[in-house]
Amino acid sequence: QVQLVESGGGLVQAGGSLRLSCAASGSIESINTMGWYRQAPGKQRELVALITSGGNTNYKDSLKGRFTVSRDGAKKTVWLQMNSLRPEDTAVYLCYLRRNVLGIEYWGQGTQVTVSS
């Protein structure tokens, strides 16, 4: 059973920073993609950032430069560094894992990020 557990969300003032963490457990191949999506109330879930096991990244264009995704060498933890936060960044941020060999996706429960003006 693959599980993803996020942490690091909270309330922050506009212009501040947060770092989210996601730890994966279970049987996971080394070839995979991990990252973050977010969903605000009444909005569709949208890509924030992804990172492959090879270190290639993919960001939502409007977030590139403010947000940075990274992962550890063991390939089981992914972080999202969020800088210069804006109220429109307020959302539930969900960890994402794709086991590329099998084409199976997993989602964490999400962590709330609230940015005050």
PDB file of C-alpha atoms in Angstrom:
ATOM      1  CA  GLN A   1       0.000   0.000   0.000  1.00  0.00           C
ATOM      2  CA  VAL A   2       1.505   3.283  -1.134  1.00  0.00           C
ATOM      3  CA  GLN A   3       0.831   6.248   1.103  1.00  0.00           C
ATOM      4  CA  LEU A   4       1.732   9.914   0.797  1.00  0.00           C
ATOM      5  CA  VAL A   5       1.782  12.140   3.864  1.00  0.00           C
ATOM      6  CA  GLU A   6       2.120  15.906   3.529  1.00  0.00           C
ATOM      7  CA  SER A   7       3.211  18.404   6.135  1.00  0.00           C
ATOM      8  CA  GLY A   8       4.257  22.021   6.378  1.00  0.00           C
ATOM      9  CA  GLY A   9       1.085  23.844   5.500  1.00  0.00           C
ATOM     10  CA  GLY A  10      -0.252  26.701   7.533  1.00  0.00           C
ATOM     11  CA  LEU A  11      -1.106  30.362   7.638  1.00  0.00           C
ATOM     12  CA  VAL A  12       1.364  32.863   6.293  1.00  0.00           C
ATOM     13  CA  GLN A  13       1.296  36.543   5.465  1.00  0.00           C
ATOM     14  CA  ALA A  14       1.551  37.670   1.861  1.00  0.00           C
ATOM     15  CA  GLY A  15       5.168  37.839   0.830  1.00  0.00           C
ATOM     16  CA  GLY A  16       6.152  35.097   3.231  1.00  0.00           C
ATOM     17  CA  SER A  17       7.416  31.594   2.625  1.00  0.00           C
ATOM     18  CA  LEU A  18       6.461  28.032   3.419  1.00  0.00           C
ATOM     19  CA  ARG A  19       8.084  24.701   2.718  1.00  0.00           C
ATOM     20  CA  LEU A  20       5.867  21.681   2.204  1.00  0.00           C
ATOM     21  CA  SER A  21       7.095  18.141   2.622  1.00  0.00           C
ATOM     22  CA  CYS A  22       5.681  14.861   1.370  1.00  0.00           C
ATOM     23  CA  ALA A  23       6.942  11.468   2.492  1.00  0.00           C
ATOM     24  CA  ALA A  24       6.025   8.392   0.506  1.00  0.00           C
ATOM     25  CA  SER A  25       5.923   4.876   1.867  1.00  0.00           C
ATOM     26  CA  GLY A  26       5.244   1.472   0.394  1.00  0.00           C
ATOM     27  CA  SER A  27       6.464  -0.362  -2.659  1.00  0.00           C
ATOM     28  CA  ILE A  28       7.620   2.312  -5.070  1.00  0.00           C
ATOM     29  CA  GLU A  29       9.881   1.831  -8.038  1.00  0.00           C
ATOM     30  CA  SER A  30      12.842   4.139  -8.390  1.00  0.00           C
ATOM     31  CA  ILE A  31      11.464   5.384 -11.708  1.00  0.00           C
ATOM     32  CA  ASN A  32       8.650   7.698 -10.755  1.00  0.00           C
ATOM     33  CA  THR A  33       7.349  11.232 -10.772  1.00  0.00           C
ATOM     34  CA  MET A  34       6.461  13.132  -7.621  1.00  0.00           C
ATOM     35  CA  GLY A  35       5.218  16.609  -6.990  1.00  0.00           C
ATOM     36  CA  TRP A  36       2.378  18.869  -6.038  1.00  0.00           C
ATOM     37  CA  TYR A  37      -1.041  19.918  -7.180  1.00  0.00           C
ATOM     38  CA  ARG A  38      -3.349  22.382  -5.500  1.00  0.00           C
ATOM     39  CA  GLN A  39      -7.069  22.940  -5.297  1.00  0.00           C
ATOM     40  CA  ALA A  40      -8.808  26.063  -4.105  1.00  0.00           C
ATOM     41  CA  PRO A  41     -12.502  26.084  -3.158  1.00  0.00           C
ATOM     42  CA  GLY A  42     -14.652  26.052  -6.271  1.00  0.00           C
ATOM     43  CA  LYS A  43     -11.638  25.565  -8.507  1.00  0.00           C
ATOM     44  CA  GLN A  44     -10.273  22.671 -10.487  1.00  0.00           C
ATOM     45  CA  ARG A  45      -7.218  20.880  -9.245  1.00  0.00           C
ATOM     46  CA  GLU A  46      -4.185  22.305 -10.978  1.00  0.00           C
ATOM     47  CA  LEU A  47      -0.565  21.388 -11.406  1.00  0.00           C
ATOM     48  CA  VAL A  48       1.915  23.193  -9.205  1.00  0.00           C
ATOM     49  CA  ALA A  49       5.169  21.376  -9.862  1.00  0.00           C
ATOM     50  CA  LEU A  50       6.450  17.925 -10.720  1.00  0.00           C
ATOM     51  CA  ILE A  51       9.868  16.344 -10.501  1.00  0.00           C
ATOM     52  CA  THR A  52      10.980  13.065 -12.019  1.00  0.00           C
ATOM     53  CA  SER A  53      13.350  10.568 -10.462  1.00  0.00           C
ATOM     54  CA  GLY A  54      15.920  11.962 -12.882  1.00  0.00           C
ATOM     55  CA  GLY A  55      15.479  15.474 -11.531  1.00  0.00           C
ATOM     56  CA  ASN A  56      13.561  16.996 -14.413  1.00  0.00           C
ATOM     57  CA  THR A  57      10.958  19.516 -13.297  1.00  0.00           C
ATOM     58  CA  ASN A  58       7.714  20.878 -14.655  1.00  0.00           C
ATOM     59  CA  TYR A  59       6.041  23.951 -13.159  1.00  0.00           C
ATOM     60  CA  LYS A  60       2.865  25.833 -13.668  1.00  0.00           C
ATOM     61  CA  ASP A  61       4.204  28.727 -15.715  1.00  0.00           C
ATOM     62  CA  SER A  62       2.899  31.440 -13.427  1.00  0.00           C
ATOM     63  CA  LEU A  63       4.565  29.847 -10.399  1.00  0.00           C
ATOM     64  CA  LYS A  64       7.991  29.287 -11.836  1.00  0.00           C
ATOM     65  CA  GLY A  65      10.463  31.513 -10.041  1.00  0.00           C
ATOM     66  CA  ARG A  66       8.491  31.633  -6.802  1.00  0.00           C
ATOM     67  CA  PHE A  67       8.054  27.911  -6.193  1.00  0.00           C
ATOM     68  CA  THR A  68      10.769  25.268  -6.244  1.00  0.00           C
ATOM     69  CA  VAL A  69      10.234  21.518  -6.152  1.00  0.00           C
ATOM     70  CA  SER A  70      12.940  19.124  -5.029  1.00  0.00           C
ATOM     71  CA  ARG A  71      13.387  15.541  -3.873  1.00  0.00           C
ATOM     72  CA  ASP A  72      15.890  13.502  -1.930  1.00  0.00           C
ATOM     73  CA  GLY A  73      18.271  10.883  -3.223  1.00  0.00           C
ATOM     74  CA  ALA A  74      16.134   8.052  -1.893  1.00  0.00           C
ATOM     75  CA  LYS A  75      13.314   9.270  -4.163  1.00  0.00           C
ATOM     76  CA  LYS A  76      10.726   8.996  -1.421  1.00  0.00           C
ATOM     77  CA  THR A  77      10.453  12.568  -0.199  1.00  0.00           C
ATOM     78  CA  VAL A  78       9.484  15.628  -2.182  1.00  0.00           C
ATOM     79  CA  TRP A  79       9.464  19.250  -1.044  1.00  0.00           C
ATOM     80  CA  LEU A  80       7.848  22.396  -2.312  1.00  0.00           C
ATOM     81  CA  GLN A  81       9.520  25.652  -1.358  1.00  0.00           C
ATOM     82  CA  MET A  82       7.045  28.488  -1.759  1.00  0.00           C
ATOM     83  CA  ASN A  83       8.327  32.051  -1.680  1.00  0.00           C
ATOM     84  CA  SER A  84       6.683  35.433  -2.167  1.00  0.00           C
ATOM     85  CA  LEU A  85       3.323  33.911  -1.376  1.00  0.00           C
ATOM     86  CA  ARG A  86       0.174  35.654  -2.510  1.00  0.00           C
ATOM     87  CA  PRO A  87      -3.422  35.336  -1.330  1.00  0.00           C
ATOM     88  CA  GLU A  88      -4.296  33.619  -4.594  1.00  0.00           C
ATOM     89  CA  ASP A  89      -1.918  30.816  -3.604  1.00  0.00           C
ATOM     90  CA  THR A  90      -4.379  29.835  -0.887  1.00  0.00           C
ATOM     91  CA  ALA A  91      -5.429  26.246  -1.513  1.00  0.00           C
ATOM     92  CA  VAL A  92      -5.146  22.679  -0.377  1.00  0.00           C
ATOM     93  CA  TYR A  93      -1.834  21.388  -1.646  1.00  0.00           C
ATOM     94  CA  LEU A  94      -1.757  17.710  -2.501  1.00  0.00           C
ATOM     95  CA  CYS A  95       1.244  15.486  -2.910  1.00  0.00           C
ATOM     96  CA  TYR A  96       1.321  13.420  -6.077  1.00  0.00           C
ATOM     97  CA  LEU A  97       3.137  10.258  -7.071  1.00  0.00           C
ATOM     98  CA  ARG A  98       3.110   8.473 -10.392  1.00  0.00           C
ATOM     99  CA  ARG A  99       4.631   5.034 -10.654  1.00  0.00           C
ATOM    100  CA  ASN A 100       5.691   5.419 -14.251  1.00  0.00           C
ATOM    101  CA  VAL A 101       6.387   1.755 -14.913  1.00  0.00           C
ATOM    102  CA  LEU A 102       2.823   0.819 -13.972  1.00  0.00           C
ATOM    103  CA  GLY A 103       1.116   4.093 -14.829  1.00  0.00           C
ATOM    104  CA  ILE A 104      -0.528   4.281 -11.404  1.00  0.00           C
ATOM    105  CA  GLU A 105      -1.141   7.569  -9.620  1.00  0.00           C
ATOM    106  CA  TYR A 106      -1.446   8.290  -5.898  1.00  0.00           C
ATOM    107  CA  TRP A 107      -2.551  11.320  -3.943  1.00  0.00           C
ATOM    108  CA  GLY A 108      -1.924  12.545  -0.443  1.00  0.00           C
ATOM    109  CA  GLN A 109      -4.643  13.877   1.801  1.00  0.00           C
ATOM    110  CA  GLY A 110      -3.534  17.451   1.284  1.00  0.00           C
ATOM    111  CA  THR A 111      -2.262  20.225   3.481  1.00  0.00           C
ATOM    112  CA  GLN A 112      -3.919  23.618   3.753  1.00  0.00           C
ATOM    113  CA  VAL A 113      -1.974  26.708   2.792  1.00  0.00           C
ATOM    114  CA  THR A 114      -3.595  30.026   3.620  1.00  0.00           C
ATOM    115  CA  VAL A 115      -2.004  33.306   2.611  1.00  0.00           C
ATOM    116  CA  SER A 116      -3.367  36.444   4.219  1.00  0.00           C
ATOM    117  CA  SER A 117      -3.211  39.854   2.603  1.00  0.00           C
TER     118      SER A 117
END
